[in-house]
């Protein structure tokens, strides 16, 4: 690919050459040559120079000099410049040299013609080198961006896959325990687990979902957990009006709720209420999850475990920010707050997720 394949460059190149031919003819006429001779001299000289320049452009299309090979380009321009000068002189003498006055003028102007030709060839060569280097830089940047995207997608996929196995094993163990004692609940749990895993496979193909869709999917997960823990687990999910259409990464809330259930039920006794509240603040979707915890048996301030750390890593890969997940523990209540930038947020240009259709939020 050469610069002339770019439409804009071709137009500029053609206009510049027409200006060069016109200016050359006017200059020769100003030096005393007749207009007819000046135009003929300009056309012959500059069309020959154009041919030599096209040879340089075509050569640099296949030969890209490195930093230590620019002398090769200088030699190439010198050889082609001498070739152009000799050929130009011969053709001009053959076509216009019958006039002694013009032949004398031609001989005196050879040095200036040589300098002018070398200048044009050097400029064209430099332009081609810069253009090819810029194209190579763009291709390298595109390859780098593609490689980074593939690596990021692979890491996101790995994070999402790592969240499922232990939940699946716990569910299967619970089903096994229920088969003998409460077979009806075991069958219900199998059906819920099937729906949950089917939804997981579908969501693996989707990067963004609406809050409404995410909460509907989360309900499947919570129903399974409620069968496991019985009356000990209850949840309250609320969201402000207008937040149902806001978008977030698919399967983001499940590990957050799983972390809340782990701290809320494993390390405490009695009934546990886990709350999730969704709100909109400026151009962000705010998700707040709260659960009780026993500060004597758990240390949420010192570590968030794999679940929340994977959520934070995923948010960083998607948005390039580390401030979108915050946790705190006060008065035996552990709070997780997630901020999801929305499309149209001027501070987050990476987001290209389309807004889904309007739906009511789960109450």
Short mmCIF file of C-alpha atoms in Angstrom, two decimals:
data_model
loop_
_atom_site.label_atom_id
_atom_site.label_comp_id
_atom_site.label_asym_id
_atom_site.label_seq_id
_atom_site.Cartn_x
_atom_site.Cartn_y
_atom_site.Cartn_z
CA UNK A 1 0.00 0.00 0.00
CA UNK A 2 1.39 3.41 -0.96
CA UNK A 3 0.34 6.97 -0.05
CA UNK A 4 -1.38 7.46 -3.41
CA UNK A 5 -3.92 4.79 -2.44
CA UNK A 6 -5.27 7.26 0.12
CA UNK A 7 -7.83 9.49 -1.63
CA UNK A 8 -6.97 12.59 0.37
CA UNK A 9 -3.24 12.21 -0.26
CA UNK A 10 -3.85 11.62 -3.99
CA UNK A 11 -5.91 14.80 -4.29
CA UNK A 12 -3.29 16.88 -2.46
CA UNK A 13 -0.50 15.32 -4.54
CA UNK A 14 -2.30 16.03 -7.84
CA UNK A 15 -3.14 19.63 -6.93
CA UNK A 16 0.42 20.27 -5.75
CA UNK A 17 1.84 18.95 -9.03
CA UNK A 18 -0.48 21.15 -11.10
CA UNK A 19 0.59 24.15 -9.03
CA UNK A 20 4.24 23.16 -9.57
CA UNK A 21 3.82 22.93 -13.36
CA UNK A 22 1.99 26.26 -13.51
CA UNK A 23 4.51 28.02 -11.27
CA UNK A 24 7.43 26.61 -13.23
CA UNK A 25 5.98 27.86 -16.53
CA UNK A 26 5.29 31.35 -15.14
CA UNK A 27 8.81 31.56 -13.73
CA UNK A 28 10.40 30.62 -17.06
CA UNK A 29 8.21 33.16 -18.83
CA UNK A 30 9.31 35.80 -16.32
CA UNK A 31 12.95 34.99 -17.19
CA UNK A 32 12.27 35.95 -20.81
CA UNK A 33 11.20 32.73 -22.51
CA UNK A 34 8.11 32.83 -24.69
CA UNK A 35 4.94 31.48 -23.06
CA UNK A 36 4.81 28.52 -25.50
CA UNK A 37 8.42 27.51 -24.78
CA UNK A 38 7.97 28.05 -21.03
CA UNK A 39 4.86 25.83 -20.92
CA UNK A 40 6.57 23.12 -23.01
CA UNK A 41 9.68 23.20 -20.78
CA UNK A 42 7.57 23.02 -17.62
CA UNK A 43 5.42 20.13 -18.88
CA UNK A 44 8.37 18.06 -20.09
CA UNK A 45 10.52 18.64 -16.99
CA UNK A 46 7.79 18.15 -14.40
CA UNK A 47 6.13 15.17 -16.07
CA UNK A 48 9.52 13.43 -16.20
CA UNK A 49 10.08 14.37 -12.56
CA UNK A 50 6.61 13.04 -11.74
CA UNK A 51 7.57 9.70 -13.31
CA UNK A 52 10.77 9.55 -11.25
CA UNK A 53 8.82 10.43 -8.08
CA UNK A 54 6.35 7.64 -8.79
CA UNK A 55 9.32 5.25 -9.09
CA UNK A 56 10.50 6.40 -5.64
CA UNK A 57 7.01 5.97 -4.17
CA UNK A 58 6.69 2.48 -5.63
CA UNK A 59 10.18 1.50 -4.41
CA UNK A 60 9.47 2.65 -0.86
CA UNK A 61 6.23 0.71 -0.96
CA UNK A 62 8.24 -2.53 -0.91
CA UNK A 63 11.38 -1.30 0.83
CA UNK A 64 11.03 0.26 4.27
CA UNK A 65 14.43 1.51 5.46
CA UNK A 66 15.38 1.10 9.12
CA UNK A 67 17.07 3.84 11.13
CA UNK A 68 20.51 2.84 9.83
CA UNK A 69 19.51 2.53 6.19
CA UNK A 70 18.43 6.06 5.29
CA UNK A 71 21.66 6.56 3.34
CA UNK A 72 20.29 4.02 0.86
CA UNK A 73 17.35 6.36 0.25
CA UNK A 74 19.72 9.30 -0.25
CA UNK A 75 21.72 7.32 -2.82
CA UNK A 76 18.52 6.27 -4.56
CA UNK A 77 17.36 9.89 -4.80
CA UNK A 78 20.80 10.96 -6.07
CA UNK A 79 20.89 8.30 -8.81
CA UNK A 80 17.33 8.97 -9.93
CA UNK A 81 17.93 12.72 -9.79
CA UNK A 82 20.94 12.45 -12.10
CA UNK A 83 18.97 10.15 -14.40
CA UNK A 84 16.08 12.66 -14.50
CA UNK A 85 18.43 15.59 -15.17
CA UNK A 86 20.19 13.89 -18.07
CA UNK A 87 16.96 12.65 -19.60
CA UNK A 88 15.30 16.03 -19.15
CA UNK A 89 18.22 17.86 -20.77
CA UNK A 90 18.24 15.47 -23.73
CA UNK A 91 14.51 15.73 -24.41
CA UNK A 92 14.45 19.52 -23.96
CA UNK A 93 17.44 19.95 -26.31
CA UNK A 94 15.84 17.63 -28.85
CA UNK A 95 12.43 19.36 -28.79
CA UNK A 96 13.29 22.99 -27.99
CA UNK A 97 17.04 23.32 -28.54
CA UNK A 98 16.78 24.62 -32.11
CA UNK A 99 16.79 28.12 -30.64
CA UNK A 100 20.34 29.06 -29.64
CA UNK A 101 19.08 31.43 -26.96
CA UNK A 102 17.05 28.68 -25.26
CA UNK A 103 19.93 26.17 -25.46
CA UNK A 104 22.19 28.67 -23.72
CA UNK A 105 19.54 29.25 -21.04
CA UNK A 106 19.15 25.48 -20.57
CA UNK A 107 22.88 25.01 -19.99
CA UNK A 108 23.00 27.81 -17.41
CA UNK A 109 19.97 26.46 -15.52
CA UNK A 110 21.16 22.85 -15.14
CA UNK A 111 22.54 23.40 -11.62
CA UNK A 112 19.31 25.01 -10.47
CA UNK A 113 17.27 22.26 -12.14
CA UNK A 114 19.40 19.60 -10.42
CA UNK A 115 18.95 21.23 -7.00
CA UNK A 116 15.21 21.60 -7.57
CA UNK A 117 14.84 17.97 -8.66
CA UNK A 118 16.83 16.69 -5.68
CA UNK A 119 14.68 18.80 -3.35
CA UNK A 120 11.44 17.40 -4.77
CA UNK A 121 12.72 13.82 -4.70
CA UNK A 122 13.96 14.22 -1.14
CA UNK A 123 10.63 15.65 0.00
CA UNK A 124 8.66 12.87 -1.69
CA UNK A 125 10.95 10.22 -0.17
CA UNK A 126 10.63 11.73 3.31
CA UNK A 127 6.85 11.93 2.97
CA UNK A 128 6.64 8.27 1.93
CA UNK A 129 8.86 7.13 4.80
CA UNK A 130 6.84 9.10 7.36
CA UNK A 131 3.57 7.82 5.89
CA UNK A 132 4.69 4.17 5.95
CA UNK A 133 6.05 4.51 9.49
CA UNK A 134 2.74 6.03 10.59
CA UNK A 135 0.81 3.19 8.97
CA UNK A 136 3.06 0.61 10.66
CA UNK A 137 2.57 2.37 13.99
CA UNK A 138 -1.20 2.28 13.55
CA UNK A 139 -1.13 -1.42 12.67
CA UNK A 140 1.05 -2.17 15.70
CA UNK A 141 -1.33 -0.21 17.93
CA UNK A 142 -4.30 -2.09 16.50
CA UNK A 143 -2.56 -5.44 17.03
CA UNK A 144 -1.62 -4.42 20.55
CA UNK A 145 -5.19 -3.33 21.29
CA UNK A 146 -6.56 -6.60 19.87
CA UNK A 147 -4.09 -8.63 21.93
CA UNK A 148 -4.99 -6.69 25.09
CA UNK A 149 -8.70 -7.16 24.38
CA UNK A 150 -8.25 -10.90 23.88
CA UNK A 151 -6.24 -11.13 27.10
CA UNK A 152 -8.84 -9.07 28.96
CA UNK A 153 -11.73 -11.15 27.60
CA UNK A 154 -9.89 -14.35 28.51
CA UNK A 155 -9.29 -13.11 32.06
CA UNK A 156 -12.93 -11.99 32.39
CA UNK A 157 -14.09 -15.39 31.17
CA UNK A 158 -11.77 -17.14 33.61
CA UNK A 159 -13.02 -15.02 36.52
CA UNK A 160 -16.63 -15.77 35.67
CA UNK A 161 -15.98 -19.49 35.32
CA UNK A 162 -14.16 -19.70 38.64
CA UNK A 163 -17.21 -18.42 40.48
CA UNK A 164 -19.47 -21.34 39.50
CA UNK A 165 -17.84 -24.65 40.57
CA UNK A 166 -18.01 -24.30 44.37
CA UNK A 167 -21.61 -23.02 44.19
CA UNK A 168 -22.51 -26.00 41.98
CA UNK A 169 -20.84 -28.46 44.37
CA UNK A 170 -22.63 -26.92 47.38
CA UNK A 171 -25.96 -27.11 45.57
CA UNK A 172 -25.42 -30.75 44.60
CA UNK A 173 -24.50 -31.63 48.18
CA UNK A 174 -27.66 -29.90 49.39
CA UNK A 175 -29.74 -31.77 46.80
CA UNK A 176 -28.17 -35.03 47.94
CA UNK A 177 -29.07 -34.25 51.56
CA UNK A 178 -32.67 -33.35 50.62
CA UNK A 179 -33.38 -36.42 48.47
CA UNK A 180 -34.08 -38.71 51.43
CA UNK A 181 -35.67 -36.21 53.82
CA UNK A 182 -37.54 -33.78 51.52
CA UNK A 183 -37.70 -35.21 47.97
CA UNK A 184 -40.14 -32.54 46.74
CA UNK A 185 -37.74 -29.77 47.72
CA UNK A 186 -34.86 -31.72 46.16
CA UNK A 187 -36.72 -31.90 42.83
CA UNK A 188 -37.54 -28.19 43.05
CA UNK A 189 -33.91 -27.38 43.72
CA UNK A 190 -32.80 -29.50 40.74
CA UNK A 191 -35.17 -27.54 38.50
CA UNK A 192 -33.96 -24.22 39.90
CA UNK A 193 -30.34 -25.25 39.47
CA UNK A 194 -31.06 -26.26 35.88
CA UNK A 195 -32.66 -22.87 35.14
CA UNK A 196 -29.76 -21.09 36.79
CA UNK A 197 -27.09 -22.94 34.80
CA UNK A 198 -29.05 -22.49 31.55
CA UNK A 199 -29.15 -18.76 32.24
CA UNK A 200 -25.43 -18.79 32.91
CA UNK A 201 -24.72 -20.30 29.49
CA UNK A 202 -26.87 -17.65 27.81
CA UNK A 203 -25.26 -14.81 29.71
CA UNK A 204 -21.76 -16.00 28.82
CA UNK A 205 -22.50 -14.60 25.36
CA UNK A 206 -23.60 -11.19 26.71
CA UNK A 207 -21.35 -8.57 28.23
CA UNK A 208 -24.07 -6.18 29.40
CA UNK A 209 -27.57 -6.68 30.79
CA UNK A 210 -30.17 -4.40 32.32
CA UNK A 211 -30.57 -4.29 36.09
CA UNK A 212 -34.03 -5.83 35.63
CA UNK A 213 -32.57 -8.86 33.85
CA UNK A 214 -29.74 -9.22 36.35
CA UNK A 215 -32.16 -9.17 39.30
CA UNK A 216 -34.43 -11.76 37.69
CA UNK A 217 -31.42 -14.02 37.26
CA UNK A 218 -30.29 -13.29 40.81
CA UNK A 219 -33.68 -14.45 42.09
CA UNK A 220 -32.95 -17.93 40.68
CA UNK A 221 -29.71 -18.07 42.63
CA UNK A 222 -31.37 -16.83 45.84
CA UNK A 223 -34.19 -19.36 45.51
CA UNK A 224 -31.61 -22.14 45.44
CA UNK A 225 -29.84 -20.72 48.48
CA UNK A 226 -33.14 -20.37 50.36
CA UNK A 227 -33.82 -24.07 49.81
CA UNK A 228 -30.35 -24.83 51.21
CA UNK A 229 -30.66 -22.63 54.30
CA UNK A 230 -34.40 -22.75 54.84
CA UNK A 231 -36.00 -20.03 56.96
CA UNK A 232 -32.63 -18.74 58.14
CA UNK A 233 -32.16 -16.79 54.91
CA UNK A 234 -34.38 -13.97 53.74
CA UNK A 235 -33.63 -11.22 51.26
CA UNK A 236 -34.96 -7.75 50.53
CA UNK A 237 -34.36 -6.39 47.02
CA UNK A 238 -35.47 -2.85 46.25
CA UNK A 239 -34.60 -0.34 43.59
CA UNK A 240 -35.54 3.24 42.92
CA UNK A 241 -37.80 4.16 40.03
CA UNK A 242 -36.04 4.34 36.68
CA UNK A 243 -33.10 2.10 37.59
CA UNK A 244 -34.46 -1.04 35.91
CA UNK A 245 -33.13 0.02 32.49
CA UNK A 246 -29.64 0.89 33.72
CA UNK A 247 -26.97 -1.57 32.58
CA UNK A 248 -24.25 -3.52 34.34
CA UNK A 249 -21.89 -6.39 33.49
CA UNK A 250 -23.71 -9.72 33.31
CA UNK A 251 -23.46 -12.02 36.36
CA UNK A 252 -21.91 -9.28 38.51
CA UNK A 253 -24.28 -9.46 41.47
CA UNK A 254 -24.21 -13.21 42.15
CA UNK A 255 -20.70 -13.29 43.70
CA UNK A 256 -21.60 -10.21 45.77
CA UNK A 257 -24.69 -11.91 47.19
CA UNK A 258 -22.74 -15.14 47.63
CA UNK A 259 -20.19 -13.23 49.70
CA UNK A 260 -23.01 -11.69 51.75
CA UNK A 261 -24.56 -15.12 52.39
CA UNK A 262 -21.18 -16.52 53.39
CA UNK A 263 -20.54 -13.80 56.00
CA UNK A 264 -24.20 -13.51 56.99
CA UNK A 265 -25.03 -17.18 57.59
CA UNK A 266 -21.79 -19.11 58.02
CA UNK A 267 -20.48 -16.96 60.87
CA UNK A 268 -23.74 -16.05 62.62
CA UNK A 269 -26.66 -17.84 64.21
CA UNK A 270 -30.33 -17.16 63.87
CA UNK A 271 -32.22 -15.65 60.95
CA UNK A 272 -30.34 -13.49 58.50
CA UNK A 273 -31.70 -10.71 56.34
CA UNK A 274 -29.61 -9.63 53.35
CA UNK A 275 -30.64 -6.42 51.61
CA UNK A 276 -29.87 -5.13 48.13
CA UNK A 277 -30.76 -1.61 47.11
CA UNK A 278 -30.27 -0.05 43.67
CA UNK A 279 -30.22 3.67 43.01
CA UNK A 280 -29.01 6.14 40.41
CA UNK A 281 -26.49 8.83 41.26
CA UNK A 282 -25.48 11.17 38.43
CA UNK A 283 -24.40 8.82 35.59
CA UNK A 284 -23.77 5.80 37.85
CA UNK A 285 -25.84 2.83 38.93
CA UNK A 286 -25.27 2.35 42.68
CA UNK A 287 -25.74 -1.15 44.12
CA UNK A 288 -25.61 -1.48 47.91
CA UNK A 289 -25.62 -4.93 49.55
CA UNK A 290 -25.74 -5.31 53.35
CA UNK A 291 -25.51 -8.36 55.55
CA UNK A 292 -24.90 -9.02 59.26
CA UNK A 293 -21.57 -10.44 60.35
CA UNK A 294 -19.83 -11.47 63.55
CA UNK A 295 -16.64 -9.39 63.94
CA UNK A 296 -15.19 -12.07 66.27
CA UNK A 297 -15.29 -14.83 63.65
CA UNK A 298 -14.87 -12.91 60.38
CA UNK A 299 -12.68 -10.03 59.23
CA UNK A 300 -14.37 -8.39 56.26
CA UNK A 301 -12.20 -5.30 56.56
CA UNK A 302 -9.03 -7.29 56.11
CA UNK A 303 -10.05 -9.24 53.05
CA UNK A 304 -13.00 -9.60 50.75
CA UNK A 305 -12.29 -13.15 49.60
CA UNK A 306 -12.23 -14.43 46.03
CA UNK A 307 -15.80 -13.37 45.27
CA UNK A 308 -15.43 -9.64 45.83
CA UNK A 309 -11.83 -9.52 44.67
CA UNK A 310 -12.92 -11.06 41.37
CA UNK A 311 -15.71 -8.46 41.07
CA UNK A 312 -13.21 -5.67 41.69
CA UNK A 313 -10.80 -7.13 39.14
CA UNK A 314 -13.58 -7.45 36.58
CA UNK A 315 -14.66 -3.83 37.11
CA UNK A 316 -11.06 -2.72 36.65
CA UNK A 317 -10.74 -4.67 33.39
CA UNK A 318 -13.96 -3.15 32.07
CA UNK A 319 -13.54 0.45 33.23
CA UNK A 320 -9.88 0.88 34.16
CA UNK A 321 -10.81 2.09 37.66
CA UNK A 322 -10.17 0.68 41.14
CA UNK A 323 -12.67 2.87 42.98
CA UNK A 324 -15.90 1.22 41.81
CA UNK A 325 -16.19 -1.30 44.66
CA UNK A 326 -16.07 -0.30 48.32
CA UNK A 327 -16.63 -2.38 51.45
CA UNK A 328 -17.05 -1.43 55.10
CA UNK A 329 -18.10 -3.07 58.35
CA UNK A 330 -19.84 -1.13 61.12
CA UNK A 331 -22.08 -2.22 63.99
CA UNK A 332 -22.08 -5.85 62.84
CA UNK A 333 -23.29 -4.84 59.38
CA UNK A 334 -21.07 -5.48 56.37
CA UNK A 335 -21.76 -3.15 53.43
CA UNK A 336 -20.68 -3.59 49.82
CA UNK A 337 -21.20 -0.67 47.43
CA UNK A 338 -20.69 -0.99 43.66
CA UNK A 339 -20.75 1.96 41.26
CA UNK A 340 -21.42 1.12 37.60
CA UNK A 341 -20.77 3.97 35.10
CA UNK A 342 -23.52 4.22 32.51
CA UNK A 343 -23.36 4.88 28.75
CA UNK A 344 -23.06 8.61 28.16
CA UNK A 345 -20.96 9.22 31.28
CA UNK A 346 -18.28 11.71 30.12
CA UNK A 347 -15.76 10.25 32.58
CA UNK A 348 -16.00 6.75 31.08
CA UNK A 349 -15.57 6.72 27.31
CA UNK A 350 -15.04 2.94 27.12
CA UNK A 351 -18.72 2.09 27.63
CA UNK A 352 -20.58 1.22 24.45
CA UNK A 353 -23.38 -0.89 25.88
CA UNK A 354 -26.81 -0.12 24.37
CA UNK A 355 -29.67 0.67 26.70
CA UNK A 356 -32.17 -2.20 26.91
CA UNK A 357 -35.92 -1.82 26.62
CA UNK A 358 -37.74 -0.30 29.59
CA UNK A 359 -38.89 -2.78 32.22
CA UNK A 360 -40.13 -2.51 35.78
CA UNK A 361 -37.58 -3.18 38.50
CA UNK A 362 -38.10 -6.08 40.88
CA UNK A 363 -39.45 -4.93 44.21
#
